[in-house]
Short mmCIF file of C-alpha atoms in Angstrom, two decimals:
data_model
loop_
_atom_site.label_atom_id
_atom_site.label_comp_id
_atom_site.label_asym_id
_atom_site.label_seq_id
_atom_site.Cartn_x
_atom_site.Cartn_y
_atom_site.Cartn_z
CA MET S 121 95.88 115.85 105.59
CA PHE S 122 95.70 113.28 108.24
CA ASP S 123 98.60 114.28 110.61
CA ALA S 124 96.38 115.90 113.26
CA SER S 125 94.07 112.52 113.58
CA LEU S 126 96.78 110.08 113.34
CA ARG S 127 99.27 111.78 115.62
CA ARG S 128 97.29 110.60 118.90
CA VAL S 129 96.99 107.20 117.54
CA LYS S 130 100.71 107.34 116.77
CA ASP S 131 101.41 108.37 120.48
CA ARG S 132 99.19 105.89 121.96
CA ILE S 133 100.93 103.00 120.14
CA GLY S 134 104.30 104.79 120.82
CA GLU S 135 104.08 105.35 124.57
CA PRO S 136 104.95 101.73 125.66
CA LEU S 137 108.21 101.93 123.79
CA ALA S 138 109.02 105.58 124.67
CA ALA S 139 108.56 104.19 128.60
CA ARG S 140 111.26 101.93 127.93
CA MET S 141 113.56 104.61 126.51
CA ARG S 142 113.32 107.08 129.27
CA PRO S 143 117.38 107.72 129.49
CA VAL S 144 117.58 107.76 125.68
CA ALA S 145 117.89 111.64 124.53
CA PRO S 146 115.19 112.59 121.81
CA GLU S 147 118.31 113.93 119.54
CA THR S 148 119.75 110.26 119.65
CA VAL S 149 116.54 108.89 118.14
CA THR S 150 116.31 111.56 115.60
CA VAL S 151 119.71 110.53 114.32
CA LEU S 152 119.06 107.17 114.39
CA ALA S 153 116.18 108.19 112.17
CA LEU S 154 118.64 109.97 109.87
CA LEU S 155 120.89 106.87 109.65
CA THR S 156 118.39 104.43 108.97
CA GLY S 157 116.51 106.88 106.50
CA LEU S 158 120.33 106.78 104.48
CA GLY S 159 120.26 103.15 104.81
CA CYS S 160 117.19 103.30 103.15
CA ALA S 161 118.68 105.27 100.09
CA VAL S 162 121.44 102.86 99.85
CA CYS S 163 119.60 99.85 99.78
CA ALA S 164 117.44 101.71 97.18
CA ALA S 165 120.18 102.82 94.77
CA MET S 166 121.27 98.61 95.35
CA GLY S 167 117.75 97.70 94.14
CA LEU S 168 116.97 96.16 97.59
CA ALA S 169 113.34 96.68 97.74
CA VAL S 170 112.41 95.06 100.75
CA ALA S 171 115.16 96.27 102.68
CA SER S 172 114.77 99.85 101.58
CA LEU S 173 110.95 99.71 102.51
CA LEU S 174 111.76 98.42 105.81
CA LEU S 175 114.48 100.63 106.72
CA TRP S 176 112.11 103.63 105.47
CA LEU S 177 109.35 102.84 107.67
CA LEU S 178 111.86 102.10 110.86
CA SER S 179 113.15 105.72 109.68
CA ARG S 180 109.53 107.11 109.96
CA GLY S 181 108.94 105.16 113.43
CA LEU S 182 111.97 106.59 114.87
CA ASP S 183 111.13 110.21 113.60
CA GLY S 184 108.14 109.94 115.35
CA LEU S 185 109.06 108.62 118.58
CA ASP S 186 111.75 111.60 119.24
CA GLY S 187 109.16 113.90 119.49
CA LEU S 188 107.01 111.35 121.92
CA LEU S 189 110.12 111.05 123.95
CA ALA S 190 110.55 114.98 124.19
CA ARG S 191 106.94 115.66 125.18
CA GLN S 192 106.54 112.59 127.46
CA TYR S 193 109.59 113.25 129.76
CA ASN S 194 109.71 117.22 129.16
CA LYS S 195 112.84 117.10 126.93
CA GLN S 196 111.66 119.51 124.37
CA SER S 197 113.90 121.98 123.09
CA ASP S 198 113.97 124.38 119.95
CA PHE S 199 117.22 122.55 119.00
CA GLY S 200 115.64 119.37 118.98
CA GLY S 201 113.01 120.57 116.66
CA TYR S 202 115.37 122.23 114.36
CA LEU S 203 117.28 119.22 114.24
CA ASP S 204 114.33 116.89 113.51
CA ILE S 205 113.26 119.22 110.50
CA LEU S 206 116.67 119.34 109.26
CA LEU S 207 117.47 115.82 109.12
CA ASP S 208 114.07 114.96 107.86
CA TYR S 209 114.84 117.02 104.77
CA VAL S 210 118.11 115.01 104.46
CA VAL S 211 116.19 111.93 104.27
CA TYR S 212 113.50 113.06 102.20
CA ALA S 213 116.05 114.23 99.41
CA ALA S 214 118.40 111.07 99.93
CA VAL S 215 115.69 108.41 99.41
CA PRO S 216 114.29 109.48 95.93
CA LEU S 217 117.97 110.24 94.75
CA GLY S 218 118.90 106.69 95.72
CA LEU S 219 116.13 105.32 93.96
CA VAL S 220 117.09 106.95 90.59
CA LEU S 221 120.50 106.15 90.94
CA GLY S 222 119.40 102.37 90.96
CA HIS S 223 117.06 103.19 88.12
CA PRO S 224 118.91 105.44 86.12
CA THR S 225 116.72 106.71 82.99
CA GLN S 226 116.44 110.19 81.64
CA GLN S 227 112.84 110.09 82.37
CA ASN S 228 113.32 109.15 85.98
CA TYR S 229 116.16 112.06 86.45
CA LEU S 230 113.68 114.47 84.85
CA ALA S 231 110.88 113.76 87.37
CA LEU S 232 113.18 113.75 90.39
CA ALA S 233 114.25 117.36 89.53
CA ILE S 234 110.72 118.33 88.92
CA MET S 235 109.78 116.70 92.36
CA LEU S 236 112.69 118.08 94.25
CA ALA S 237 112.17 121.58 92.84
CA VAL S 238 108.32 121.17 94.00
CA PHE S 239 109.88 120.24 97.62
CA TYR S 240 112.02 123.71 97.34
CA VAL S 241 108.74 125.86 96.79
CA ASN S 242 106.82 123.68 99.18
CA SER S 243 109.45 124.39 102.07
CA ALA S 244 109.30 128.19 101.47
CA SER S 245 105.58 127.70 101.53
CA TRP S 246 105.17 126.33 105.03
CA MET S 247 108.26 127.62 106.58
CA MET S 248 107.72 131.34 105.93
CA LEU S 249 104.25 130.85 106.57
CA ALA S 250 105.29 128.94 109.99
CA ALA S 251 107.40 132.01 110.80
CA ILE S 252 104.43 134.44 110.44
CA LEU S 253 102.05 132.35 112.47
CA GLU S 254 104.66 132.01 115.10
CA LYS S 255 105.12 135.79 115.24
CA ARG S 256 101.37 136.23 115.64
CA ASN S 257 101.31 133.31 118.45
CA ALA S 258 98.84 131.41 116.33
CA GLN S 259 99.26 127.71 117.57
CA LEU S 260 97.17 125.44 115.12
CA VAL S 261 98.47 122.26 116.21
CA TYR S 262 97.71 122.38 119.92
CA ASP S 263 97.33 119.68 122.56
CA PRO S 264 94.93 120.94 125.17
CA ALA S 265 95.79 118.11 127.58
CA SER S 266 99.35 119.34 128.08
CA GLN S 267 98.68 122.80 127.12
CA ARG S 268 101.45 123.16 124.76
CA GLY S 269 102.08 122.93 120.99
CA LEU S 270 102.75 119.65 119.56
CA THR S 271 105.47 120.71 117.44
CA THR S 272 108.35 123.13 117.75
CA VAL S 273 106.71 125.66 115.08
CA VAL S 274 103.32 125.94 113.90
CA MET S 275 102.66 123.47 110.87
CA PRO S 276 100.32 124.68 108.41
CA ALA S 277 97.83 122.09 107.32
CA GLY S 278 97.61 120.89 104.03
CA LEU S 279 96.58 118.03 101.57
CA VAL S 280 100.27 116.53 101.76
CA GLY S 281 101.70 116.19 105.08
CA ALA S 282 104.13 113.65 107.11
CA ALA S 283 101.54 110.56 106.68
CA GLU S 284 100.82 111.19 102.84
CA THR S 285 104.57 111.37 102.44
CA ILE S 286 105.33 108.18 104.06
CA ILE S 287 102.68 106.54 102.04
CA ALA S 288 104.04 108.06 98.89
CA TYR S 289 107.75 107.11 99.43
CA SER S 290 106.62 103.87 100.24
CA LEU S 291 105.00 103.22 97.01
CA PHE S 292 108.20 104.70 95.27
CA LEU S 293 110.26 102.09 97.25
CA LEU S 294 107.59 99.22 96.22
CA PHE S 295 107.19 99.98 92.42
CA PRO S 296 110.50 101.44 91.41
CA GLY S 297 109.69 100.60 87.83
CA ALA S 298 107.08 103.45 87.93
CA LEU S 299 108.96 105.97 89.49
CA ALA S 300 108.44 108.87 87.01
CA PRO S 301 104.76 108.75 86.96
CA LEU S 302 104.73 108.58 90.83
CA PHE S 303 107.08 111.09 91.34
CA LEU S 304 105.13 113.42 88.95
CA LEU S 305 101.67 112.41 90.68
CA PHE S 306 103.22 113.09 94.01
CA SER S 307 104.47 116.55 92.60
CA ALA S 308 101.13 117.72 91.60
CA LEU S 309 99.63 116.72 94.90
CA VAL S 310 102.28 118.91 96.60
CA VAL S 311 101.59 121.94 93.97
CA PHE S 312 98.24 121.41 95.17
CA THR S 313 99.09 121.80 98.80
CA VAL S 314 101.22 125.12 98.29
CA ILE S 315 98.26 126.69 96.46
CA GLN S 316 96.05 125.67 99.26
CA ARG S 317 98.17 127.08 101.85
CA LEU S 318 98.61 130.48 99.62
CA PHE S 319 94.78 130.74 99.71
CA TRP S 320 94.75 130.16 103.38
CA ALA S 321 97.31 132.77 103.91
CA ARG S 322 95.62 135.28 101.59
CA ARG S 323 92.19 134.93 103.80
CA SER S 324 93.92 134.92 107.08
CA LEU S 325 96.97 136.95 107.18
CA ARG S 326 95.45 140.32 105.61
#
């Protein structure tokens, strides 16, 4: 929901760091985001709440930096965009799994299964819609200054986006004793987002 407005703020904050990292390939930063995200999952499984939260925030910071590097130094590639979303999904699955391994209750496992199932449906909801919009050349996330899209593919907007996911996972890591209700609440918000896109698609794609 806030991704479009926060993207420019994030880019302004990240530009000084990106200026010092010009020789670094964006894909390298993407892999570092994966490794720190997996480190977050391991720390979560070990019950190291502060370390897991710091690694989570570092992982998401790196995840935002790879795209900025690519755009700023004309290193954008379809492979880079593909790698970015693929490794993001690895992290999004690993972190809650690590949390539940560290807090193994029947309620937590059930809530985790529901949330990951909702993620599965959500992935279909936005990826198929993105493919259709790309087919129609509909760039919804657009940077007028550079005259090109800010993402590799069109990212249909919804209530839950990257910013909301970062906040939700931070809450998971801060309050591991409340995983089941937090997982279910976030799942409900993602379901709302899926329905939101469905109605948008029904209106816009006919």
